[in-house]
Short mmCIF file of C-alpha atoms and ligand atoms in Angstrom, two decimals:
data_model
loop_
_atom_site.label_atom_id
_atom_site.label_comp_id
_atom_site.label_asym_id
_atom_site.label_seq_id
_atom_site.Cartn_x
_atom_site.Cartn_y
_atom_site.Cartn_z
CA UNK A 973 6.17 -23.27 -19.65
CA UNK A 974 6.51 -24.90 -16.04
CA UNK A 975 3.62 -25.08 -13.71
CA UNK A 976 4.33 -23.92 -9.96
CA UNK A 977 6.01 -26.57 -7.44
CA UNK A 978 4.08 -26.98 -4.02
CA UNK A 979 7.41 -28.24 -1.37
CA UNK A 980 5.55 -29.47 1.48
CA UNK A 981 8.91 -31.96 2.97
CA UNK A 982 9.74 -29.14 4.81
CA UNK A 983 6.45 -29.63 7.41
CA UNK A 984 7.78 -33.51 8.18
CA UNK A 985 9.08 -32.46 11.84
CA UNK A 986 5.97 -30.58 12.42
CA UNK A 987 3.25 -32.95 10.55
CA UNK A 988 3.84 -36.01 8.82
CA UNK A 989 2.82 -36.84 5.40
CA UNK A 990 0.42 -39.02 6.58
CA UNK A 991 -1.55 -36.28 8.01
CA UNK A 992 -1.33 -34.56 5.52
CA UNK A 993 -2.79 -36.99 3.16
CA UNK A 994 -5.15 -37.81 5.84
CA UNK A 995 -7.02 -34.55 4.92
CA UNK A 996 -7.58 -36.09 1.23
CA UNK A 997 -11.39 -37.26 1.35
CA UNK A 998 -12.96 -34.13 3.21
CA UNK A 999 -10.39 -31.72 1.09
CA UNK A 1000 -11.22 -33.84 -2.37
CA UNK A 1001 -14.61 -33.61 -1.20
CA UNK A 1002 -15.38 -29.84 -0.89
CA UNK A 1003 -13.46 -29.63 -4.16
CA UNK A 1004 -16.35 -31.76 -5.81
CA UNK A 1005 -18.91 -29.71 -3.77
CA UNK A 1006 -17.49 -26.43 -5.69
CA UNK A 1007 -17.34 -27.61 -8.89
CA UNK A 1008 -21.03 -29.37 -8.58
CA UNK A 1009 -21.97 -25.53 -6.96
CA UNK A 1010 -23.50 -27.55 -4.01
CA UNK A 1011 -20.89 -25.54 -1.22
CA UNK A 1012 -21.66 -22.29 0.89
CA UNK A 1013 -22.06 -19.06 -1.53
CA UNK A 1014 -22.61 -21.26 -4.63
CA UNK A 1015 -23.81 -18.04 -6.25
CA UNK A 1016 -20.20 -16.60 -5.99
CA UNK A 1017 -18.34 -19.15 -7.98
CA UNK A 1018 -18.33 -16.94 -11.36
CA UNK A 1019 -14.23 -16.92 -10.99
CA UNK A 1020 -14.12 -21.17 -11.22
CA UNK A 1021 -14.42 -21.48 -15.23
CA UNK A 1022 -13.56 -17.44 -15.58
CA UNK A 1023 -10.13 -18.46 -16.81
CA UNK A 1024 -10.91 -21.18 -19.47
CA UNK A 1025 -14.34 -18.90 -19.82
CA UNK A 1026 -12.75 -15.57 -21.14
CA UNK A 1027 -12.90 -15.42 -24.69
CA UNK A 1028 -10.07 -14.19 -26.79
CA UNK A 1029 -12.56 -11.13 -28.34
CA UNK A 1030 -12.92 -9.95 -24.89
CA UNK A 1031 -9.24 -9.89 -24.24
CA UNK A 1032 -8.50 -8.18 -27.80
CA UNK A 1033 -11.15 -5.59 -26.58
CA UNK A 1034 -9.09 -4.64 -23.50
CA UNK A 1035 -5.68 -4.71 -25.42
CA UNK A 1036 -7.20 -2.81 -27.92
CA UNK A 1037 -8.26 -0.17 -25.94
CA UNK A 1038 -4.99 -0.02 -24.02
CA UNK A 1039 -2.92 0.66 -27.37
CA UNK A 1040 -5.47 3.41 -28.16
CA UNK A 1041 -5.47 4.95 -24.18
CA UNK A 1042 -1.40 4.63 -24.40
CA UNK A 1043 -1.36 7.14 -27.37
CA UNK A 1044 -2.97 9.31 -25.22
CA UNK A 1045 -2.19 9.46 -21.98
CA UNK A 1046 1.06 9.33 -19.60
CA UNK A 1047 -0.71 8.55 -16.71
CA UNK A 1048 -3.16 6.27 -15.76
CA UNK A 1049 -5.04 6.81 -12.41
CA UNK A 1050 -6.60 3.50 -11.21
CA UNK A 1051 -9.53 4.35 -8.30
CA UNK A 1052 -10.96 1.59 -6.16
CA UNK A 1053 -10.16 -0.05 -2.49
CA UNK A 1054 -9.52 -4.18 -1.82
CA UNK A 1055 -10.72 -6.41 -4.42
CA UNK A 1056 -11.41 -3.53 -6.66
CA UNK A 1057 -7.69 -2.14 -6.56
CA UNK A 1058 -5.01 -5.02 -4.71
CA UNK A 1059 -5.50 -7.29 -7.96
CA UNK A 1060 -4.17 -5.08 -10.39
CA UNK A 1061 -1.82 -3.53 -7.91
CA UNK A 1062 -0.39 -6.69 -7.40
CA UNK A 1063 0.42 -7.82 -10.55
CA UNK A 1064 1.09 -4.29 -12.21
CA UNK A 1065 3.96 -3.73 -9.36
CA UNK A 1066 5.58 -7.40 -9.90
CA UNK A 1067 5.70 -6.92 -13.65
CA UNK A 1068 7.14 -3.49 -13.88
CA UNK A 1069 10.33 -1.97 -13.66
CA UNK A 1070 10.97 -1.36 -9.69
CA UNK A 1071 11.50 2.72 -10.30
CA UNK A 1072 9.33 3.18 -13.14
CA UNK A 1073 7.87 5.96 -11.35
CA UNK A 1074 11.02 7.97 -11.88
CA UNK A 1075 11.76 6.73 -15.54
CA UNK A 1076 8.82 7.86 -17.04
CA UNK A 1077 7.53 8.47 -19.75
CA UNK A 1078 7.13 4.88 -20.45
CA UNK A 1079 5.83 3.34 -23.67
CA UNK A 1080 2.97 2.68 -21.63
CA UNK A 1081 1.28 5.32 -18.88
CA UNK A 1082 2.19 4.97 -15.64
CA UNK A 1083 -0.02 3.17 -13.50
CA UNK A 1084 -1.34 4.99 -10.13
CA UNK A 1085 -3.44 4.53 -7.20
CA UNK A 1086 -6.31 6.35 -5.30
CA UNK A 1087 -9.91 5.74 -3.52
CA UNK A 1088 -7.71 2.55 -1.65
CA UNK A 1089 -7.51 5.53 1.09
CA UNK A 1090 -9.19 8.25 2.50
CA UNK A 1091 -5.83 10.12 3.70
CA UNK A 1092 -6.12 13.94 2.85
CA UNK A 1093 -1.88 14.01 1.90
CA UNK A 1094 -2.10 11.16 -0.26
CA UNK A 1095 -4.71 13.04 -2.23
CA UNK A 1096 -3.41 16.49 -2.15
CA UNK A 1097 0.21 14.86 -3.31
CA UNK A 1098 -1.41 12.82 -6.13
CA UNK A 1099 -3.50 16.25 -7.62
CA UNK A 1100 -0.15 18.37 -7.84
CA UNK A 1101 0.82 15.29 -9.94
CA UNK A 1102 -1.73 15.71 -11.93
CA UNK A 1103 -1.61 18.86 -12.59
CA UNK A 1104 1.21 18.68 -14.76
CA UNK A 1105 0.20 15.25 -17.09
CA UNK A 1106 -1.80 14.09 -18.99
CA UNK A 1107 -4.04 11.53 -17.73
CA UNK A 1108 -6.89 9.33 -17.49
CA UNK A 1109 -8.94 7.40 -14.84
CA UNK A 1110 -10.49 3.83 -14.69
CA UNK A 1111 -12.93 3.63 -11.76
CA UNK A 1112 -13.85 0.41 -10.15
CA UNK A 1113 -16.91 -0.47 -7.71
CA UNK A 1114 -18.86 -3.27 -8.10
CA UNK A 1115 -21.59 -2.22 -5.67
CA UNK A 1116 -20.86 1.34 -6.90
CA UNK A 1117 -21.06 3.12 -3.55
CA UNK A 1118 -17.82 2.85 -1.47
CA UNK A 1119 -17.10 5.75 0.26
CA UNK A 1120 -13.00 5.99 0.05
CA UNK A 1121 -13.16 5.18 -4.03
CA UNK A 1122 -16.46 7.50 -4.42
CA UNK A 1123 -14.50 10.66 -2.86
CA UNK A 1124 -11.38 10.38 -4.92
CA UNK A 1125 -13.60 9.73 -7.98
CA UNK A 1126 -15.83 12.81 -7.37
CA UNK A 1127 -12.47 15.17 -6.70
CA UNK A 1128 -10.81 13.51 -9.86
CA UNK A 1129 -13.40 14.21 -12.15
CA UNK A 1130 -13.80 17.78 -11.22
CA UNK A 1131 -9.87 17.81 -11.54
CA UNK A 1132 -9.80 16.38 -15.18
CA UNK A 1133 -13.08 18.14 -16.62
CA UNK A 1134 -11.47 21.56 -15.07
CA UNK A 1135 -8.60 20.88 -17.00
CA UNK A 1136 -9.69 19.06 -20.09
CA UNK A 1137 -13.32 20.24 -20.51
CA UNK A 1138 -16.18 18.11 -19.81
CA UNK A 1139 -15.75 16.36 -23.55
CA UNK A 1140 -12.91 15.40 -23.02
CA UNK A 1141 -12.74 14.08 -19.52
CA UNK A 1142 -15.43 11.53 -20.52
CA UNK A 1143 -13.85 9.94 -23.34
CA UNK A 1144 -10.57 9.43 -20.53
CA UNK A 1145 -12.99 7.80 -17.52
CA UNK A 1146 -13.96 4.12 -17.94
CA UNK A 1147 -16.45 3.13 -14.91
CA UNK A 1148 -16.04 -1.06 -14.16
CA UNK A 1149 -19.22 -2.15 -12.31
CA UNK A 1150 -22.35 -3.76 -11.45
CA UNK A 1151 -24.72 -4.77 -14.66
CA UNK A 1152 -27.13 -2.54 -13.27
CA UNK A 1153 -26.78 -1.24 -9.83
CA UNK A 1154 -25.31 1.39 -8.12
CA UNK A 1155 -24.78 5.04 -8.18
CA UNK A 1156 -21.26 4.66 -10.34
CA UNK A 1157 -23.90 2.65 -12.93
CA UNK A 1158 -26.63 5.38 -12.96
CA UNK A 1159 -23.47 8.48 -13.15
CA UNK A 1160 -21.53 6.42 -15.79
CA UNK A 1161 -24.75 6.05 -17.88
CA UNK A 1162 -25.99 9.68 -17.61
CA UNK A 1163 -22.22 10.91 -17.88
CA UNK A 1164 -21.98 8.39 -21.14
CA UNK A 1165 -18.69 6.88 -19.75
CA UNK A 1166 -17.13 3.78 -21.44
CA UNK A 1167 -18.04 0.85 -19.21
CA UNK A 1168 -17.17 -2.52 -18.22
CA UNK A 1169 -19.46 -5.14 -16.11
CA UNK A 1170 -18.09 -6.94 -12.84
CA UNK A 1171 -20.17 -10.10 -13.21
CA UNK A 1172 -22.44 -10.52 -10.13
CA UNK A 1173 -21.45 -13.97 -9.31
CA UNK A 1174 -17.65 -12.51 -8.58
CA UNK A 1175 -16.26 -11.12 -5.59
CA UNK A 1176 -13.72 -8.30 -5.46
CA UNK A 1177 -11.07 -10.76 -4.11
CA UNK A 1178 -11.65 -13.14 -6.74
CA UNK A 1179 -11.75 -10.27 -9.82
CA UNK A 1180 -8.54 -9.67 -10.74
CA UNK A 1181 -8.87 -12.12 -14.04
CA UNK A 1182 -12.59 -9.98 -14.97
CA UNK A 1183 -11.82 -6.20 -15.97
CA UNK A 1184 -10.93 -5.25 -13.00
CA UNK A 1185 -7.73 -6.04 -12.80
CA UNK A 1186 -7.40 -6.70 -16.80
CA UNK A 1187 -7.99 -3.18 -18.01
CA UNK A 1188 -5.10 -1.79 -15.66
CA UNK A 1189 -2.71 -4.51 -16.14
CA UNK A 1190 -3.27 -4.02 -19.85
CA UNK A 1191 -2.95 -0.73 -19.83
CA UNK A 1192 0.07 -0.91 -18.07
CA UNK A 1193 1.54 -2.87 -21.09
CA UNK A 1194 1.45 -6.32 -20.01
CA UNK A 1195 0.30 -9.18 -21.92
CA UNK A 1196 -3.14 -9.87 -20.13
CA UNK A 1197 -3.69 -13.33 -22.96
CA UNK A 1198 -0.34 -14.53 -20.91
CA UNK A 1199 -1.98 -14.05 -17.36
CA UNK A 1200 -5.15 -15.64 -18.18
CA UNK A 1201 -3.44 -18.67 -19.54
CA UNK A 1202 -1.21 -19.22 -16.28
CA UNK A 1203 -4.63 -19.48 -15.07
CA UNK A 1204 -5.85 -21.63 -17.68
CA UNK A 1205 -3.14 -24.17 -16.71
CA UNK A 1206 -4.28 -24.01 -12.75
CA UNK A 1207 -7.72 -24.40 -13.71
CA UNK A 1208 -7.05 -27.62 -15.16
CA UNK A 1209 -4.71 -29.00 -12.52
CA UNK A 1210 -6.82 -28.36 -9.62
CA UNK A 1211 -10.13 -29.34 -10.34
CA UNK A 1212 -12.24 -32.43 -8.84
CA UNK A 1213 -10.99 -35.18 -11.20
CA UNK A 1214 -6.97 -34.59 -10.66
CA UNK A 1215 -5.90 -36.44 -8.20
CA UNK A 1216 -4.75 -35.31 -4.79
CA UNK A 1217 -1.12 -36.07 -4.54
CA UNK A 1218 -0.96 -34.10 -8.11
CA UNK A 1219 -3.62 -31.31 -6.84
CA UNK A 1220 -1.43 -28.32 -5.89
CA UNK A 1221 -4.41 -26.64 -4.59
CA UNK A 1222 -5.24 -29.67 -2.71
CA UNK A 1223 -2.43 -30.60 -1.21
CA UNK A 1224 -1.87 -26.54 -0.04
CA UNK A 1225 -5.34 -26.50 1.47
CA UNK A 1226 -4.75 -30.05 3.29
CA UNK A 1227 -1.28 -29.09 4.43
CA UNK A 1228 -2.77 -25.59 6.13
CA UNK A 1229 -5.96 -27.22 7.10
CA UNK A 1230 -3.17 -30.06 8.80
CA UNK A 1231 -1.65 -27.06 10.75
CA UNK A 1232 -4.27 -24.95 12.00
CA UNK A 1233 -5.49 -28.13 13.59
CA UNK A 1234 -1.84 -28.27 15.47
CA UNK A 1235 -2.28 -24.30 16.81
CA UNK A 1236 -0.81 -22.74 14.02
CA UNK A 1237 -3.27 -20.42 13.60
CA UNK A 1238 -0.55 -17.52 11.79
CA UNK A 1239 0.32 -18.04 8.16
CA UNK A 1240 2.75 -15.63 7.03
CA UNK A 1241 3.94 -15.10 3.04
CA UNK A 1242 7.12 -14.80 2.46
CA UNK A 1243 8.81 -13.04 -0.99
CA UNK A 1244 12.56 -12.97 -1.74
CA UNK A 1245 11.57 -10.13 -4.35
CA UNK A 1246 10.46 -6.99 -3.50
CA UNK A 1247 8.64 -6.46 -6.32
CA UNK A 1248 6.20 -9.32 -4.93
CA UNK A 1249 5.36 -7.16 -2.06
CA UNK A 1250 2.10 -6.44 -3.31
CA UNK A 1251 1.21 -9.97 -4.39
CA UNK A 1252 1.33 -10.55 -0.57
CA UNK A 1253 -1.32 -8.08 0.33
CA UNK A 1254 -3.77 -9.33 -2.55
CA UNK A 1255 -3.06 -12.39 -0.91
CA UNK A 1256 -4.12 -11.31 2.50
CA UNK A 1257 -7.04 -9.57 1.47
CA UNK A 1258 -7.79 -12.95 -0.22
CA UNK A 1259 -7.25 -15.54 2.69
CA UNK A 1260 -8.39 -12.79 5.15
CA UNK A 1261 -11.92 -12.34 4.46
CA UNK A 1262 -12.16 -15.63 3.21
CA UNK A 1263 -11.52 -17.45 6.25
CA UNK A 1264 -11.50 -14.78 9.63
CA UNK A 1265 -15.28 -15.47 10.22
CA UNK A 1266 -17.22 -17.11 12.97
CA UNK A 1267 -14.40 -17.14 15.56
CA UNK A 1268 -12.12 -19.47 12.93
CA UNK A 1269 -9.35 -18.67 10.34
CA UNK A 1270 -5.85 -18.55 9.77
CA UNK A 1271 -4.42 -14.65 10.32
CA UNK A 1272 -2.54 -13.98 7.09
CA UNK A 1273 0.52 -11.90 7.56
CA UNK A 1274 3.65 -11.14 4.95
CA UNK A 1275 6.98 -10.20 5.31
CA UNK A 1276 9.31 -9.21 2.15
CA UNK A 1277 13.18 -11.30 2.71
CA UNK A 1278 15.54 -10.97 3.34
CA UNK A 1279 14.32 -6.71 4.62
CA UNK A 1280 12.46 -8.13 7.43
CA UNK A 1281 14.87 -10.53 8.41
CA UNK A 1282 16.85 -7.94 10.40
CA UNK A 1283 13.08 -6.84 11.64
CA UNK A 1284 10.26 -9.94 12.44
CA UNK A 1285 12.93 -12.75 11.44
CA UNK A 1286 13.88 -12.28 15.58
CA UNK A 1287 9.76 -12.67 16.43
CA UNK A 1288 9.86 -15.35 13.31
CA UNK A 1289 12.58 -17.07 14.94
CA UNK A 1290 11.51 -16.70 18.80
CA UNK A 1291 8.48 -15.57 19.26
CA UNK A 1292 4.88 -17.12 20.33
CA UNK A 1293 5.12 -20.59 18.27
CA UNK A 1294 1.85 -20.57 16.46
CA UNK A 1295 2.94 -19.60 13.09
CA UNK A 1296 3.82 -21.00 9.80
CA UNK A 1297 5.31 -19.71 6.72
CA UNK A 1298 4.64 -20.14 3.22
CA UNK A 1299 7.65 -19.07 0.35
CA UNK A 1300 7.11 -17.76 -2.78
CA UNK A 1301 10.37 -19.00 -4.03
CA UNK A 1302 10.80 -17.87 -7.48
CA UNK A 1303 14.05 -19.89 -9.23
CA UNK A 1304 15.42 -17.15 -11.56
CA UNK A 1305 15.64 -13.45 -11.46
CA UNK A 1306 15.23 -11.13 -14.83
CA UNK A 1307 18.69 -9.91 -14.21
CA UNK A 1308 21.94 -10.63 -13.94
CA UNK A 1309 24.45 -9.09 -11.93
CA UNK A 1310 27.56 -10.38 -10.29
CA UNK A 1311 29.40 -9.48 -7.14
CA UNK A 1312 32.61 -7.47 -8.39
CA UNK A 1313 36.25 -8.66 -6.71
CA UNK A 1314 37.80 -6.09 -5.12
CA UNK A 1315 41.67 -5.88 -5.45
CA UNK A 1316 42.31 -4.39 -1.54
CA UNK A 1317 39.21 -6.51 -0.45
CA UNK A 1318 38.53 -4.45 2.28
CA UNK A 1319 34.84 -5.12 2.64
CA UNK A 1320 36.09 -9.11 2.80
CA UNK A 1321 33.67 -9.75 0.58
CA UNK A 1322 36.11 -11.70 -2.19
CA UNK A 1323 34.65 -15.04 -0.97
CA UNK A 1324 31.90 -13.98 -2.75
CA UNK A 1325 33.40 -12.06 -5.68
CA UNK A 1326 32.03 -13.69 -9.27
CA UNK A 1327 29.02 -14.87 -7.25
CA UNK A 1328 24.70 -13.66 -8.31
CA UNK A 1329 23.41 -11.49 -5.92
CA UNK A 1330 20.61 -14.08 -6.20
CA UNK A 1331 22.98 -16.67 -5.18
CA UNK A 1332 23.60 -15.29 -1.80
CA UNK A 1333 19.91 -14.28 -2.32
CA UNK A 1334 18.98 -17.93 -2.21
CA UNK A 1335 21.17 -19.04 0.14
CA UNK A 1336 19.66 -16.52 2.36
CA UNK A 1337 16.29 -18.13 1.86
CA UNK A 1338 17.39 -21.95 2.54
CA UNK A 1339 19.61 -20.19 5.64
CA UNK A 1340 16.60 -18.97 6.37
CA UNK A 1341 14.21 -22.20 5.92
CA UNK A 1342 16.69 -24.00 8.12
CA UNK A 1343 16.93 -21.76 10.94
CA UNK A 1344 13.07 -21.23 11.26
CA UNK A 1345 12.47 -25.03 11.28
CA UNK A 1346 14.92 -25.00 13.55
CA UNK A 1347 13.30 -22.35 15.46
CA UNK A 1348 9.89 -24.75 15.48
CA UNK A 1349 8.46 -22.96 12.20
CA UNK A 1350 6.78 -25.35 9.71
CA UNK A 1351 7.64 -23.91 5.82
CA UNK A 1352 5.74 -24.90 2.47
CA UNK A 1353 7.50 -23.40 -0.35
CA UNK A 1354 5.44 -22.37 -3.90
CA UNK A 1355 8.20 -22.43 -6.66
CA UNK A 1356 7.70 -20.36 -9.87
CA UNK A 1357 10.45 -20.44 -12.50
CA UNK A 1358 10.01 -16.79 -12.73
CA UNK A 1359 7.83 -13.69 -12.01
CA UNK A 1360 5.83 -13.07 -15.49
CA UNK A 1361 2.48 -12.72 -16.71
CA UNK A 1362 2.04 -16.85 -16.75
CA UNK A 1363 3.12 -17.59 -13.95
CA UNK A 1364 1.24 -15.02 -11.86
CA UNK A 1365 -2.37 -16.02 -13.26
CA UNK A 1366 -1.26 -19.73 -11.68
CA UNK A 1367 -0.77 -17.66 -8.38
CA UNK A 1368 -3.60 -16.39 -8.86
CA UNK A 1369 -5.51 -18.85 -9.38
CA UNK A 1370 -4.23 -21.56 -7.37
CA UNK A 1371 -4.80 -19.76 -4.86
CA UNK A 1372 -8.42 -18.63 -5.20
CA UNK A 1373 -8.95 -22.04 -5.67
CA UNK A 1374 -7.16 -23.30 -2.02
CA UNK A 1375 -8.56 -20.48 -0.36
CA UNK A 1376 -12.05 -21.58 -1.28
CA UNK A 1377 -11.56 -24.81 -0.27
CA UNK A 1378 -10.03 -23.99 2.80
CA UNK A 1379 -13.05 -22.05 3.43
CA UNK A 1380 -15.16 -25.07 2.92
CA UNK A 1381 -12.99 -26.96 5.00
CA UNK A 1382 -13.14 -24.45 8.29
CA UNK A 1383 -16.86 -24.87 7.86
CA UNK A 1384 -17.56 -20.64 6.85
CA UNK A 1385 -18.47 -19.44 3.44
CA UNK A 1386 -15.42 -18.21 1.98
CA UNK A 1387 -17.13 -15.79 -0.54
CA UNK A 1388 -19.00 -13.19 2.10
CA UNK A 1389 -17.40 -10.39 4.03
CA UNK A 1390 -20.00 -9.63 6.90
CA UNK A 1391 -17.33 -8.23 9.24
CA UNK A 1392 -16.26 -5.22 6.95
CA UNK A 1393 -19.92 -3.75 7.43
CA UNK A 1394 -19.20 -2.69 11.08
CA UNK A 1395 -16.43 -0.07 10.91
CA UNK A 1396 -18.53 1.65 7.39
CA UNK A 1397 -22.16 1.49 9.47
CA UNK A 1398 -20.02 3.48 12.03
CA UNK A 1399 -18.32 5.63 10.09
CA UNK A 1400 -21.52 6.64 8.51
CA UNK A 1401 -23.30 7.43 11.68
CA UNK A 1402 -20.41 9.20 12.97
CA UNK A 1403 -20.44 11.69 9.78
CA UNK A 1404 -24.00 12.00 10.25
CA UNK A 1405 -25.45 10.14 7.08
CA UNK A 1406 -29.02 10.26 6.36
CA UNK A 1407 -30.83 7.12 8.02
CA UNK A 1408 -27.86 6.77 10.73
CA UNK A 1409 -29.17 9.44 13.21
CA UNK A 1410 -29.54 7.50 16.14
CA UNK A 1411 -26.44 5.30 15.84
CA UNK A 1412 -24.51 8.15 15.45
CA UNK A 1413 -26.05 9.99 18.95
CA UNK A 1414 -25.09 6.27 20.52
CA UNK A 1415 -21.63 6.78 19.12
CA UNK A 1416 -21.38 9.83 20.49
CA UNK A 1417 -22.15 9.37 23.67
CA UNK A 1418 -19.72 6.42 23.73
CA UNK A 1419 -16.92 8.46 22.89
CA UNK A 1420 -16.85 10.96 25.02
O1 PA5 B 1172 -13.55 -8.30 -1.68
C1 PA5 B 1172 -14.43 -7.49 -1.49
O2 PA5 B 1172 -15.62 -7.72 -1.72
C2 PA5 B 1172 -14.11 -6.08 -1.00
O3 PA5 B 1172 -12.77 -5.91 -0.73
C3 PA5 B 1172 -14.50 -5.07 -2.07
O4 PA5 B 1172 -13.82 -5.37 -3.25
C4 PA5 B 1172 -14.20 -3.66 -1.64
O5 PA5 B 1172 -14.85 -3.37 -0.44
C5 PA5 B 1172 -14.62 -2.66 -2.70
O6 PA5 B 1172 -15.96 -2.83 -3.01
P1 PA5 B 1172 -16.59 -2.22 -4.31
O7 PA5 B 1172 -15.94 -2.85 -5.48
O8 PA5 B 1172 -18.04 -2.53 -4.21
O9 PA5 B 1172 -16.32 -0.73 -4.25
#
């Protein structure tokens, strides 16, 4: 199976190879820092070895228990916000069929979302759902206590033990968190749920390849051995002792590292397949509160091609010149389906009749790459042969592995999140939270 292709010729009329190699020694260095655990937040490096550290009973575990939950259910509702939900989103909506929502019942349940809000509609929409399948839930919190995730767990249970009896609903509800912390600990224990353990030397946005995201993918049919050993593969290219030029996670970190230095302080991901669209927010969330700390980072956006072409390709094109885009350029589709001709040719579309739609697809894209060069837009492109379960634990994991070092290289600790304290400390103080009194009587004032 091919490993993912890093294109950085495309930057040459923006920064030269040479500066990009020139990044080689303090790059290749904070890649020997990780691996020796000597770099900032050391003690949240569990995800480094995770993929050559799983072990194949663990794995048989989860598939296990996904052939057994599949006989039972139809539905499968997954409950948890950022790195407890985006991982498993992302892969989960690139593997499956685009409207397998409306083709159910599957072989396997269907795989849906809640606690990754806290609107009142998406709720209410999801319970009248409910009400009419058969269902279980997998709740995820590694500290246990998130708000948005706690209140849809708390109305979710109520809804399946009202409608299954309170037997029942706990053999459908598996809890994923903390060893030993944590309110969703102490209820799963008392409420004899079946658990699973978010290692504490993992962050959300590096758990997708722990149970967090394996017990959804799984149980959304996909072959979770597969994923892992994409990530296998990474783990072995882009450690310490491969060299730089053949470092993919080296060379990506060095060529973004190259351009932030220049002002482009914007990186945007770009898909050619929709069903990537949620790969790009895991990736956000990833790069995001990896690197925006201390006044520094690079703000990750995404755009899905060629949609937002005839939407931000005009900004992408001609707006402020301080961005940069990265393509997730994957070489062949699972389908085929050709471009009919058309005998009155009306449409005068015959030029392109016995043609792929992912032939004018990818001549979109390199339309595309040519015009926003053109436009002064520097472009790295991340080939994968094609979306599966292999090639999206490489994403993965390359790119756990740049963003850490890209961390390292800004000079922050790319494994804390202090920033996503402030909204919650005010949110709890404006609903009145025991211990958050006074802050809220501030907060008050303030907005009035
Ligand atoms: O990456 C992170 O640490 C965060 O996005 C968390 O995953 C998110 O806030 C959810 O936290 P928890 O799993 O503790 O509910």
């Amino acid at each position: 199976m091919e490993n993912l292709n890093i294109i950085t010729k495309h930057l040459v009329p923006f920064i030269s190879e040479e500066e990009i190699a020139s990044q080689e020694p303090v790059i290749m260095q904070h890649l020997e820092a990780m691996h020796a655990r000597t770099g900032r937040g050391s003690d949240f490096l569990g995800w480094l070895n995770l993929p050559s550290s799983v072990t194949g009973e663990e794995l048989e575990r989860i598939t296990r228990l996904a052939s057994e939950w599949k006989e039972e259910i139809d539905l499968l509702v997954v409950v948890g916000i950022g790195g407890s939900y985006l991982g498993a989103k992302c892969v989960i909506e690139a593997l499956s069929h685009t409207f397998s929502h409306l083709i159910m019942p599957g072989q396997y349940p269907l795989v849906l979302f809640a606690g990754q809000n806290l609107s009142e509609d998406y709720m209410v929409d999801l319970l009248e759902l409910l009400d009419h399948m058969s269902y279980g839930i997998v709740v995820i919190s590694k500290s246990g206590t998130t708000t948005e995730p706690a209140i849809a767990f708390r109305i979710l249970k109520n809804h399946l033990e009202e409608r299954e009896g309170i037997e029942t609903a706990r053999k459908r509800i598996i809890a994923i968190t903390d060893r030993s912390k944590g309110a969703l600990r102490q209820m799963a224990g008392k409420e004899g749920y079946t658990t699973f353990v978010i290692p504490d030397d993992i962050g959300g946005r590096y758990s997708v390849l722990t149970p967090v995201g394996l017990i959804p993918i799984a149980m959304a049919g996909f072959d979770i051995k597969n994923l892992v050993k994409g990530a296998q593969r990474m783990e072995e290219l882009t450690g310490p002792d491969t060299a730089f030029p053949h470092n993919p996670a080296a060379r990506y970190a060095a060529a973004r590292n190259a351009l932030y230095r220049k002002g482009k302080t914007t990186e945007i991901l770009v898909n050619y397949q929709p069903k990537l669209h949620f790969f790009s927010e895991w990736w956000k969330q990833l790069f995001g509160e990896s690197e925006g700390k201390e006044g520094k980072g690079i703000f990750p956006a995404s755009v899905d091609f060629t949609t937002d072409l005839h939407s931000l390709g005009q900004y992408i094109q001609e707006g402020l010149r301080n961005i940069f885009e990265t393509v997730i350029s994957v070489k062949e589709p699972e389908n085929k389906l050709v471009i009919p001709r058309d005998k009155n040719n009306l449409d005068q579309l015959n030029y392109l009749a016995g043609k792929r739609i992912d032939e004018v697809n990818k001549m979109a894209e390199m339309g595309a790459l040519i015009a926003h060069i053109d436009g002064g837009v520097p472009n790295i492109s991340i080939e994968i042969e094609r979306i599966s379960e292999y090639s999206l634990g490489q994403l993965i994991y390359f790119f756990e592995k740049a963003c850490a070092v890209s961390g390292y290289a800004l000079g922050v600790n790319p494994f804390d999140q202090p920033g996503v304290e402030a909204y919650k400390k005010n949110m709890f103080a404006l609903l009145g939270k025991p211990g958050f009194e006074k802050e809220g009587q501030e907060l008050w004032k303030r907005l009035k």
